[in-house]
Coordinates of N, CA and C in Angstrom, one line a residue:
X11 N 118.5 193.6 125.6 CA 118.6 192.1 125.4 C 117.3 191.5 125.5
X12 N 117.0 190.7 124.5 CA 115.9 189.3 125.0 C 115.8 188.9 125.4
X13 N 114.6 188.1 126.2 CA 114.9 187.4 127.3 C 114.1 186.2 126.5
X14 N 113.7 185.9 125.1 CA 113.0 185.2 124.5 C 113.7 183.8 124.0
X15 N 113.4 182.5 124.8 CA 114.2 181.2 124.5 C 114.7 181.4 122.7
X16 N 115.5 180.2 122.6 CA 115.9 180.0 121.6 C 115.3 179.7 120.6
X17 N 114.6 179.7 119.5 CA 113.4 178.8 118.7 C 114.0 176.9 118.4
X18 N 115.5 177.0 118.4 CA 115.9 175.7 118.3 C 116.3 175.0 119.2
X19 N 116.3 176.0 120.4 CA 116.9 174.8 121.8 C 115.2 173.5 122.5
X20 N 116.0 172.8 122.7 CA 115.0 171.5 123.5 C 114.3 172.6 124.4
X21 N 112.7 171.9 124.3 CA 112.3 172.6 125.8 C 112.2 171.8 126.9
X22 N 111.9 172.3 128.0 CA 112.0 171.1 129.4 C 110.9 170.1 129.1
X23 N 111.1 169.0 129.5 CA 110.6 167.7 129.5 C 108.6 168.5 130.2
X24 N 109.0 169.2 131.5 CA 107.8 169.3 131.7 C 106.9 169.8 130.8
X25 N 107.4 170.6 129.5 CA 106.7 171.3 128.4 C 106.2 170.6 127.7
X26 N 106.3 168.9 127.8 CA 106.4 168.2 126.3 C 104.7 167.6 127.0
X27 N 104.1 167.9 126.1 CA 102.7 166.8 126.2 C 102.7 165.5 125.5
X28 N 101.3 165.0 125.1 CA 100.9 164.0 124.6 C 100.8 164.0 123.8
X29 N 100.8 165.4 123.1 CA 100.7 165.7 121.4 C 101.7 165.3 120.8
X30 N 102.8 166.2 121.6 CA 104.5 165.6 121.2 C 105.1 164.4 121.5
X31 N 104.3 163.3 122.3 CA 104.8 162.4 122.2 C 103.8 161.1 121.0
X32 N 102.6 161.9 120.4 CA 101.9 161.2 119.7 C 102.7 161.3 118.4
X33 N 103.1 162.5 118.6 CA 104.2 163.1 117.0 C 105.1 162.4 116.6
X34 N 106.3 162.5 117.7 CA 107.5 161.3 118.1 C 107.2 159.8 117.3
X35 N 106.3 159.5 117.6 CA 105.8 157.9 117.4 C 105.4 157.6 116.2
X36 N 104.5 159.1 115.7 CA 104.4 158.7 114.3 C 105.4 158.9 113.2
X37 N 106.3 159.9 113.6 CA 107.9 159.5 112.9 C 108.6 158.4 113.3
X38 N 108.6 158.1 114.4 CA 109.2 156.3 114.2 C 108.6 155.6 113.6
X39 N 107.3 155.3 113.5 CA 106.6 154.3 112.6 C 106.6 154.4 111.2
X40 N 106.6 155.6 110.5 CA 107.2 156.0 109.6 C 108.5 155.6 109.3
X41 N 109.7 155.8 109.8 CA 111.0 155.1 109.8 C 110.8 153.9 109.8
X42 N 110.0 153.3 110.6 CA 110.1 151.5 110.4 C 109.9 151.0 109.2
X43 N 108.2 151.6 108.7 CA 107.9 151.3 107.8 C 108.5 151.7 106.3
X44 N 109.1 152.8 106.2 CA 110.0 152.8 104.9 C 111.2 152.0 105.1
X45 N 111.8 152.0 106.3 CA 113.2 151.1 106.3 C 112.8 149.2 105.8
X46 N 111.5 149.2 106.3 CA 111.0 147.6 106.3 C 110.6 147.3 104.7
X47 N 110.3 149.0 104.1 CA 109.5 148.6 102.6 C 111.0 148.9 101.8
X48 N 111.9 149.2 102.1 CA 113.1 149.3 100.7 C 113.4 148.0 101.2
X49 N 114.0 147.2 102.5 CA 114.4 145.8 102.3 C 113.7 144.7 102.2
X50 N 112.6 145.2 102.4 CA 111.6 144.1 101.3 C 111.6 142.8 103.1
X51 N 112.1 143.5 103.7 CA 112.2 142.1 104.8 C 111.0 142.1 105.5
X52 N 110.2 143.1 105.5 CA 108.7 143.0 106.6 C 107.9 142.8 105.3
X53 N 106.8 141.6 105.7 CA 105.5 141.6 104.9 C 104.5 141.3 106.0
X54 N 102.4 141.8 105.3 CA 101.9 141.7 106.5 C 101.3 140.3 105.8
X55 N 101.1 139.3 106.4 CA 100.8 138.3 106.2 C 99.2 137.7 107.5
X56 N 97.8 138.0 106.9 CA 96.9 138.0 107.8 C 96.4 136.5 108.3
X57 N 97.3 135.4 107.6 CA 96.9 134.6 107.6 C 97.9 133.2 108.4
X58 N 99.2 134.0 109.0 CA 100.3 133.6 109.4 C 101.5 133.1 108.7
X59 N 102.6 132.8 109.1 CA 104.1 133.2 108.7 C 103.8 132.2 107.5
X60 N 104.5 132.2 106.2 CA 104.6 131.3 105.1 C 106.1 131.1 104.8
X61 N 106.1 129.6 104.4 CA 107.7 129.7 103.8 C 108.1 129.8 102.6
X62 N 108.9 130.7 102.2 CA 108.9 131.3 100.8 C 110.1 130.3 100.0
X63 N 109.6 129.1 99.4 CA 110.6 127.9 99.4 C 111.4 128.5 98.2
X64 N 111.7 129.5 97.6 CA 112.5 129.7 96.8 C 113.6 130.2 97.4
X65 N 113.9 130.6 98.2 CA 115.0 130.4 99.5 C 116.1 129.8 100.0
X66 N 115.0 128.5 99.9 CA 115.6 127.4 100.4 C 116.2 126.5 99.7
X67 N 117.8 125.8 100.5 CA 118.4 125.1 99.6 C 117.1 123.5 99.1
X68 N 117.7 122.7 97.9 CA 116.9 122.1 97.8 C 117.8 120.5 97.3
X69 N 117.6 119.1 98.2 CA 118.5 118.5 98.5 C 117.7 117.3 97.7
X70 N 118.6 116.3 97.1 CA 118.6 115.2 96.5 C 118.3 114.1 97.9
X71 N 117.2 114.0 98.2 CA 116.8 113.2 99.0 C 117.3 111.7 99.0
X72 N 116.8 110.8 97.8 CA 117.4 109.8 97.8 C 118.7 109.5 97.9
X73 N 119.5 110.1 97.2 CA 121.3 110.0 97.1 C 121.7 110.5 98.5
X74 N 120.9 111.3 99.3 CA 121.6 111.7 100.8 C 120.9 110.6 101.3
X75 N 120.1 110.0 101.5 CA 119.5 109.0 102.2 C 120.5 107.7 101.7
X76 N 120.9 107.3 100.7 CA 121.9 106.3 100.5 C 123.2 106.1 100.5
X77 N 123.6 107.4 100.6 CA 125.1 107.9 101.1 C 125.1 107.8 102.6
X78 N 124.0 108.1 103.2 CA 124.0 107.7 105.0 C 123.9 106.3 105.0
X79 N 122.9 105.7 104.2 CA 122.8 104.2 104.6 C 123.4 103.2 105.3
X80 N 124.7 102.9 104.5 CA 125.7 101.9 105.0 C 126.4 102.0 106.4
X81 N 126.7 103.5 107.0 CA 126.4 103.8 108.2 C 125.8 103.3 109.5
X82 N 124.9 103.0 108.6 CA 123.2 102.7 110.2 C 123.4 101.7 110.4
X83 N 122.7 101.7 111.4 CA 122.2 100.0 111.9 C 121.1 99.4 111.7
X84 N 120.3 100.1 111.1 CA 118.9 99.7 110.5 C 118.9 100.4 109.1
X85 N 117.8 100.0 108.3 CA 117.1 100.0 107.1 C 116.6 101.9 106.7
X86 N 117.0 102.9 105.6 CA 116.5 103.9 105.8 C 115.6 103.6 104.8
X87 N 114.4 104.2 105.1 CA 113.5 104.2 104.0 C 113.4 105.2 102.8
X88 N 113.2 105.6 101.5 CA 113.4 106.4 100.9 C 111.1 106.5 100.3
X89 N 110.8 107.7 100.7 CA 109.7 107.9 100.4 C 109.3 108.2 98.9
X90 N 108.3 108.1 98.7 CA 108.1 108.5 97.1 C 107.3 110.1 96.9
X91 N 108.1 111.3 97.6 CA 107.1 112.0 97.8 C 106.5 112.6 96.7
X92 N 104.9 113.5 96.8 CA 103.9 113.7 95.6 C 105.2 114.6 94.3
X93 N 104.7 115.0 93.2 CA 105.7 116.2 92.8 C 104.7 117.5 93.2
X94 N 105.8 118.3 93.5 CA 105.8 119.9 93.7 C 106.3 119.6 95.6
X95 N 106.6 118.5 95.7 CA 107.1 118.3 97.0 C 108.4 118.7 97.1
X96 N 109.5 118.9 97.6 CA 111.0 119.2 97.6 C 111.4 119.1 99.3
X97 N 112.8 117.9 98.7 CA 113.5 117.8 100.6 C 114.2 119.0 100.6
X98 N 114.5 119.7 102.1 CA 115.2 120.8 102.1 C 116.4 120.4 103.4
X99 N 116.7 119.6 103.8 CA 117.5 119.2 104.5 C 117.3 117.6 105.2
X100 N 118.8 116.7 105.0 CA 119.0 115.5 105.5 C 120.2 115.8 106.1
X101 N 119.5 114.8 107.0 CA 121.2 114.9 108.6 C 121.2 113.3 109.2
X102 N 121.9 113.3 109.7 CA 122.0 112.3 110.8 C 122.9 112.5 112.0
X103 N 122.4 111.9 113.0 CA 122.6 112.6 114.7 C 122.1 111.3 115.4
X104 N 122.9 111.5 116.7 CA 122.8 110.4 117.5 C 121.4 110.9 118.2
X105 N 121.1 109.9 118.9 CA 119.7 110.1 119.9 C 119.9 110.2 121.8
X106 N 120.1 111.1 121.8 CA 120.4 111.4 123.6 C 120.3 109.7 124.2
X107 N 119.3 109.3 124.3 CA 119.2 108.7 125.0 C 120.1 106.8 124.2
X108 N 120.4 107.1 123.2 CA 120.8 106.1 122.4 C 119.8 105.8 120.9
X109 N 120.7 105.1 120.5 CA 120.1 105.3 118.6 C 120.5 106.2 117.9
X110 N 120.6 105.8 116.2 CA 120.6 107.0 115.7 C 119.4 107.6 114.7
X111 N 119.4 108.7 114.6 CA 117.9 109.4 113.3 C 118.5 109.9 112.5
X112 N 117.9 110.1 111.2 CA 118.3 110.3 110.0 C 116.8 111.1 109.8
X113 N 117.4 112.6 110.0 CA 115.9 113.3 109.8 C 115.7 114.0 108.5
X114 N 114.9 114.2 107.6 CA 114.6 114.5 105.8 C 113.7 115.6 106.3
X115 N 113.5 116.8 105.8 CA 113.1 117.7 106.0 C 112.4 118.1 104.2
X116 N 111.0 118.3 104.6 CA 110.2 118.0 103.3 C 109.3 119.6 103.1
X117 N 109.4 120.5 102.3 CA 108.4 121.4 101.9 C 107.2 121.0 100.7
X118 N 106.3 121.1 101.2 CA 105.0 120.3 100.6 C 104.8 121.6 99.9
X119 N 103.8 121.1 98.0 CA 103.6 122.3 97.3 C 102.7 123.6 98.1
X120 N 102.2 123.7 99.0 CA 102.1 124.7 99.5 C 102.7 125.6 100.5
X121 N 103.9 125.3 100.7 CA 104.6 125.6 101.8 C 104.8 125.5 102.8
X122 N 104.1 124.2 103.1 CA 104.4 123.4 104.7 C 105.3 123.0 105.2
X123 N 106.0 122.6 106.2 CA 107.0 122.1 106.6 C 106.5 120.3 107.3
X124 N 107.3 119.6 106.9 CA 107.3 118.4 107.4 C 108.6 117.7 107.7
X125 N 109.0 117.1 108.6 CA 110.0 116.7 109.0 C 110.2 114.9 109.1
X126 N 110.2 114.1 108.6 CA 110.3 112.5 108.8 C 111.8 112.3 109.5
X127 N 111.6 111.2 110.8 CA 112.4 110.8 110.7 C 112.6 109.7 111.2
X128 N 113.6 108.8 110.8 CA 113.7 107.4 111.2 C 115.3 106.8 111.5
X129 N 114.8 105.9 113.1 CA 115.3 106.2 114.2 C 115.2 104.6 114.4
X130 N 116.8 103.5 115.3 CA 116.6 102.6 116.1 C 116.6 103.0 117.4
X131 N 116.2 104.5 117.8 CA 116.0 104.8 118.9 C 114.3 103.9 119.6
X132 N 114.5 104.0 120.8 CA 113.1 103.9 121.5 C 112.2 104.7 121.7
X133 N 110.8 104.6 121.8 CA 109.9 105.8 121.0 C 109.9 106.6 122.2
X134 N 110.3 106.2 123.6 CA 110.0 107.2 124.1 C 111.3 108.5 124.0
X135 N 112.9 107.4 123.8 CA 113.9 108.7 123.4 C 113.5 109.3 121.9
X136 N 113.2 108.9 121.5 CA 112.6 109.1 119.9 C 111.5 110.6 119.9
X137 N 110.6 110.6 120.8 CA 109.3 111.8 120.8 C 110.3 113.1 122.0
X138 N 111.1 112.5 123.0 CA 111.9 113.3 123.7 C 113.2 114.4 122.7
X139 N 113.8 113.5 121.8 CA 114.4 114.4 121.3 C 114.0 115.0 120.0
X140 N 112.8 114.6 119.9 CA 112.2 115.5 118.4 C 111.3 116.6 119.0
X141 N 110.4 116.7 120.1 CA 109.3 117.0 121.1 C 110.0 118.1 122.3
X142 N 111.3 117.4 122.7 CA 111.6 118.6 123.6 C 111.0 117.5 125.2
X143 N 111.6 118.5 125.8 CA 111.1 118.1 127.8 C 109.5 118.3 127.5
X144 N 109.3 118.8 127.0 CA 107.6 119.7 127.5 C 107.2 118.2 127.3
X145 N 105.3 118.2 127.9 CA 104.4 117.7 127.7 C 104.1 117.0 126.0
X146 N 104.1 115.8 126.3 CA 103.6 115.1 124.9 C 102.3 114.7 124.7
X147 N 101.0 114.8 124.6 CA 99.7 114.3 124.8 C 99.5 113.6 123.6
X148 N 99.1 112.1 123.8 CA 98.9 110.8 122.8 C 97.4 111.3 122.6
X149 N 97.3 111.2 121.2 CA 95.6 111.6 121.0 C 94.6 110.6 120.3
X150 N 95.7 109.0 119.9 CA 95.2 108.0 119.6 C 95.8 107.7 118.2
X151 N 95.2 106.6 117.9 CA 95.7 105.3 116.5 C 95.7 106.0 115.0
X152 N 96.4 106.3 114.2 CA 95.8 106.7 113.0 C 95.9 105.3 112.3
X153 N 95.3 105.0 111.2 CA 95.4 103.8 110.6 C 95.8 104.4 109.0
X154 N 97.4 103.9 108.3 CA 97.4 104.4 107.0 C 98.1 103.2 106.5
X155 N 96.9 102.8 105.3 CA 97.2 101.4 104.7 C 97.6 100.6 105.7
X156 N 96.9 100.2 106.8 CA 97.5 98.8 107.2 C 98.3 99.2 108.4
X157 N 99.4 100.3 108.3 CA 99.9 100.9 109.2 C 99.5 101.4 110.4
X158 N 99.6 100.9 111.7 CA 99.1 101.9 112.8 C 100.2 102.9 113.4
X159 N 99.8 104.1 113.4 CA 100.6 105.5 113.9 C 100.1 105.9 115.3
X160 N 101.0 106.6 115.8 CA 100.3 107.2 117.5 C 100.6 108.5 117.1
X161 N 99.4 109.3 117.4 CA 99.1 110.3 116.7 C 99.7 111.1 118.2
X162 N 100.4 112.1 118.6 CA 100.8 112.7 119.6 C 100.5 114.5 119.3
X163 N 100.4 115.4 120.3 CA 100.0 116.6 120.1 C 101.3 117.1 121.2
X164 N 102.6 118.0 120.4 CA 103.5 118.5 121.4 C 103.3 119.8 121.9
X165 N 103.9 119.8 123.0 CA 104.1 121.4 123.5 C 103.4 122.6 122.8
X166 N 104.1 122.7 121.7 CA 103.6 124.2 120.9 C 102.5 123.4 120.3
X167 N 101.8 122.6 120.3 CA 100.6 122.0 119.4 C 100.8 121.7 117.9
X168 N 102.2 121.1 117.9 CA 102.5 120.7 116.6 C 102.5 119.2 116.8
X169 N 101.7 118.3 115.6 CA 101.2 116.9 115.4 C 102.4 116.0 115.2
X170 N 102.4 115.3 116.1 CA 103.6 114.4 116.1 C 103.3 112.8 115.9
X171 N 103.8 111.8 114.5 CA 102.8 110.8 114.4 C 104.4 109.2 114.4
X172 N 104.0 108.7 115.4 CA 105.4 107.6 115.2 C 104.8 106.0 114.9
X173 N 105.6 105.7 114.4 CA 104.9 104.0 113.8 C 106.4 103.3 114.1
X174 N 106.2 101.9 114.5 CA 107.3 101.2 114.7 C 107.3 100.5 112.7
X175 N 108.3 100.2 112.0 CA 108.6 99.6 110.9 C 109.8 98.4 111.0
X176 N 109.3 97.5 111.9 CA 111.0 96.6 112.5 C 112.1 97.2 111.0
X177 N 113.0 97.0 111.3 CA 113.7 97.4 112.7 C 113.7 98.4 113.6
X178 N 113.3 99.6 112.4 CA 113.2 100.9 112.9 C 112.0 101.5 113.2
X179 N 112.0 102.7 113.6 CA 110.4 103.6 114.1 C 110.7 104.8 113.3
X180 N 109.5 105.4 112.9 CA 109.4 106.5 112.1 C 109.0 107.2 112.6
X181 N 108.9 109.1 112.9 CA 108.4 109.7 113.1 C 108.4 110.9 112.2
X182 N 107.2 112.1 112.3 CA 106.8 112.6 111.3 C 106.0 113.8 112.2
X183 N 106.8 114.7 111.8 CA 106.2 116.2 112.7 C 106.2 117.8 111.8
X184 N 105.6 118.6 112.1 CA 106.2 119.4 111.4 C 104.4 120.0 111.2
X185 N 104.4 121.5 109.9 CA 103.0 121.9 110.3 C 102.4 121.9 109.3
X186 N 102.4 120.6 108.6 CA 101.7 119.9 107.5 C 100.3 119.5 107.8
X187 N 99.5 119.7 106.8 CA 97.9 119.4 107.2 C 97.8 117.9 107.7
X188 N 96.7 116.8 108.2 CA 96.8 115.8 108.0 C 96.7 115.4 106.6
X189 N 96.2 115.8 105.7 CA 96.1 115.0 104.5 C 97.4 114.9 104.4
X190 N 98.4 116.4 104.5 CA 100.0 115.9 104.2 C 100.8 114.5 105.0
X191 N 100.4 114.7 106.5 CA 100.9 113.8 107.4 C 100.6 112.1 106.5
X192 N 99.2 112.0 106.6 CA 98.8 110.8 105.6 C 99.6 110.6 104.3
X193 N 100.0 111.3 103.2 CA 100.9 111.3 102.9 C 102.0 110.7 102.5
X194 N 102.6 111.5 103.2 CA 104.2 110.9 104.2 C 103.9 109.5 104.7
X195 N 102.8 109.3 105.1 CA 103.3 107.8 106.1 C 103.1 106.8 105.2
X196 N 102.2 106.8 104.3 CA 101.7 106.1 103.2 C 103.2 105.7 102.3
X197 N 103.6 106.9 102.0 CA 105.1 107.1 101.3 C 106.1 106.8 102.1
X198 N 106.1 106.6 102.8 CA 107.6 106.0 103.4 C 107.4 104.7 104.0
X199 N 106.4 104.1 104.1 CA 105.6 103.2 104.3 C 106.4 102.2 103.6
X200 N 105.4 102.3 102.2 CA 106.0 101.8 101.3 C 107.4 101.8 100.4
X201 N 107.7 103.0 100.7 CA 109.6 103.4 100.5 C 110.3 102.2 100.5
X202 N 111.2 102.2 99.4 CA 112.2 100.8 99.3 C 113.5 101.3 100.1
X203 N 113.7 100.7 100.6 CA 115.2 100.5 101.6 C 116.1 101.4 100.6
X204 N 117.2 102.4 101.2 CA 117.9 103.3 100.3 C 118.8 102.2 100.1
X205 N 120.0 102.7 99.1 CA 120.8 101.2 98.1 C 120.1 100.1 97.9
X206 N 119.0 99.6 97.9 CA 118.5 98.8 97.7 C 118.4 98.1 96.3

């Protein structure tokens, strides 16, 4: 009889080096990476996450903005955004602390995300439930046409810009360049009251 192991049985863990566990790893990474490349769901992106707006639903801004209207207790404004802009979501929701927002959710032609929203809430429930508990740091006045904005920097260091419009206050967040932010405020600025 042989006393010679199995060629197919496991050997004891104490046998196993660093070779075989460098081996191990590069067959999982292998697996990742073919499983990631047939569903197309992993890309490397060196430049950080992009939103791929063909995706995304894409919503009749004004007609949802004036189907909420009659609703509110204030004035919604309807923006004139640039073209290759597209809204991707309108809602309306009460404000924790009182008021309601009517938030419009905007993908800019390069695939930014911007968020407007306008609120008879008070600016400070107003930056609390768009901003979160965290830290809000005011970084000063923007001036657009005539308009003065308070330029704010939240938690995750996303630009947060609010303007009072009697009756209402607007705010405007989201990871749009300033030239975008400018923009937007310019455009909804001058935005005619929805049903108007």
């Amino acid at each position: 009889m042989s006393s010679e192991p199995d060629p197919l049985s496991k050997p004891p863990r104490s046998a196993l080096t660093g070779r075989h566990m460098v081996a191990a790893l590069a067959v999982l990474v292998l697996v990742v990476l073919v499983a990631g490349g047939v569903t197309r769901s992993c890309t490397f992106a060196p430049t950080g996450p992009t939103v791929d707006s063909s995706r995304l639903p894409v919503v009749d801004a004004p007609a949802e903005l004036a189907r909420l209207a009659p609703g509110l207790q204030f004035p919604v404004r309807v923006p004139a955004v640039p073209a290759g802009w597209r809204a991707n979501a309108v809602d309306s929701a009460p404000v924790p602390d009182g008021g309601q927002a009517v938030r419009t959710g905007y993908l800019t032609a390069d695939g930014r995300y911007l968020r407007l929203v306008q609120s008879d809430a008070s600016e400070e429930a107003l930056l609390t439930a768009e901003a979160g508990a965290g830290p809000v740091t005011a970084q000063g006045v923007v001036d657009i046409d005539g308009q003065r904005w308070v330029a704010y920097v939240g938690e995750r260091g996303e630009q947060i810009w609010i303007t009072e419009l009697a009756p209402a206050r607007l705010l405007i967040t989201g990871s749009g360049s300033e030239a975008d932010f400018r923009t937007l405020a310019a455009s909804v600025a001058a935005g005619e009251p929805a049903g108007a």
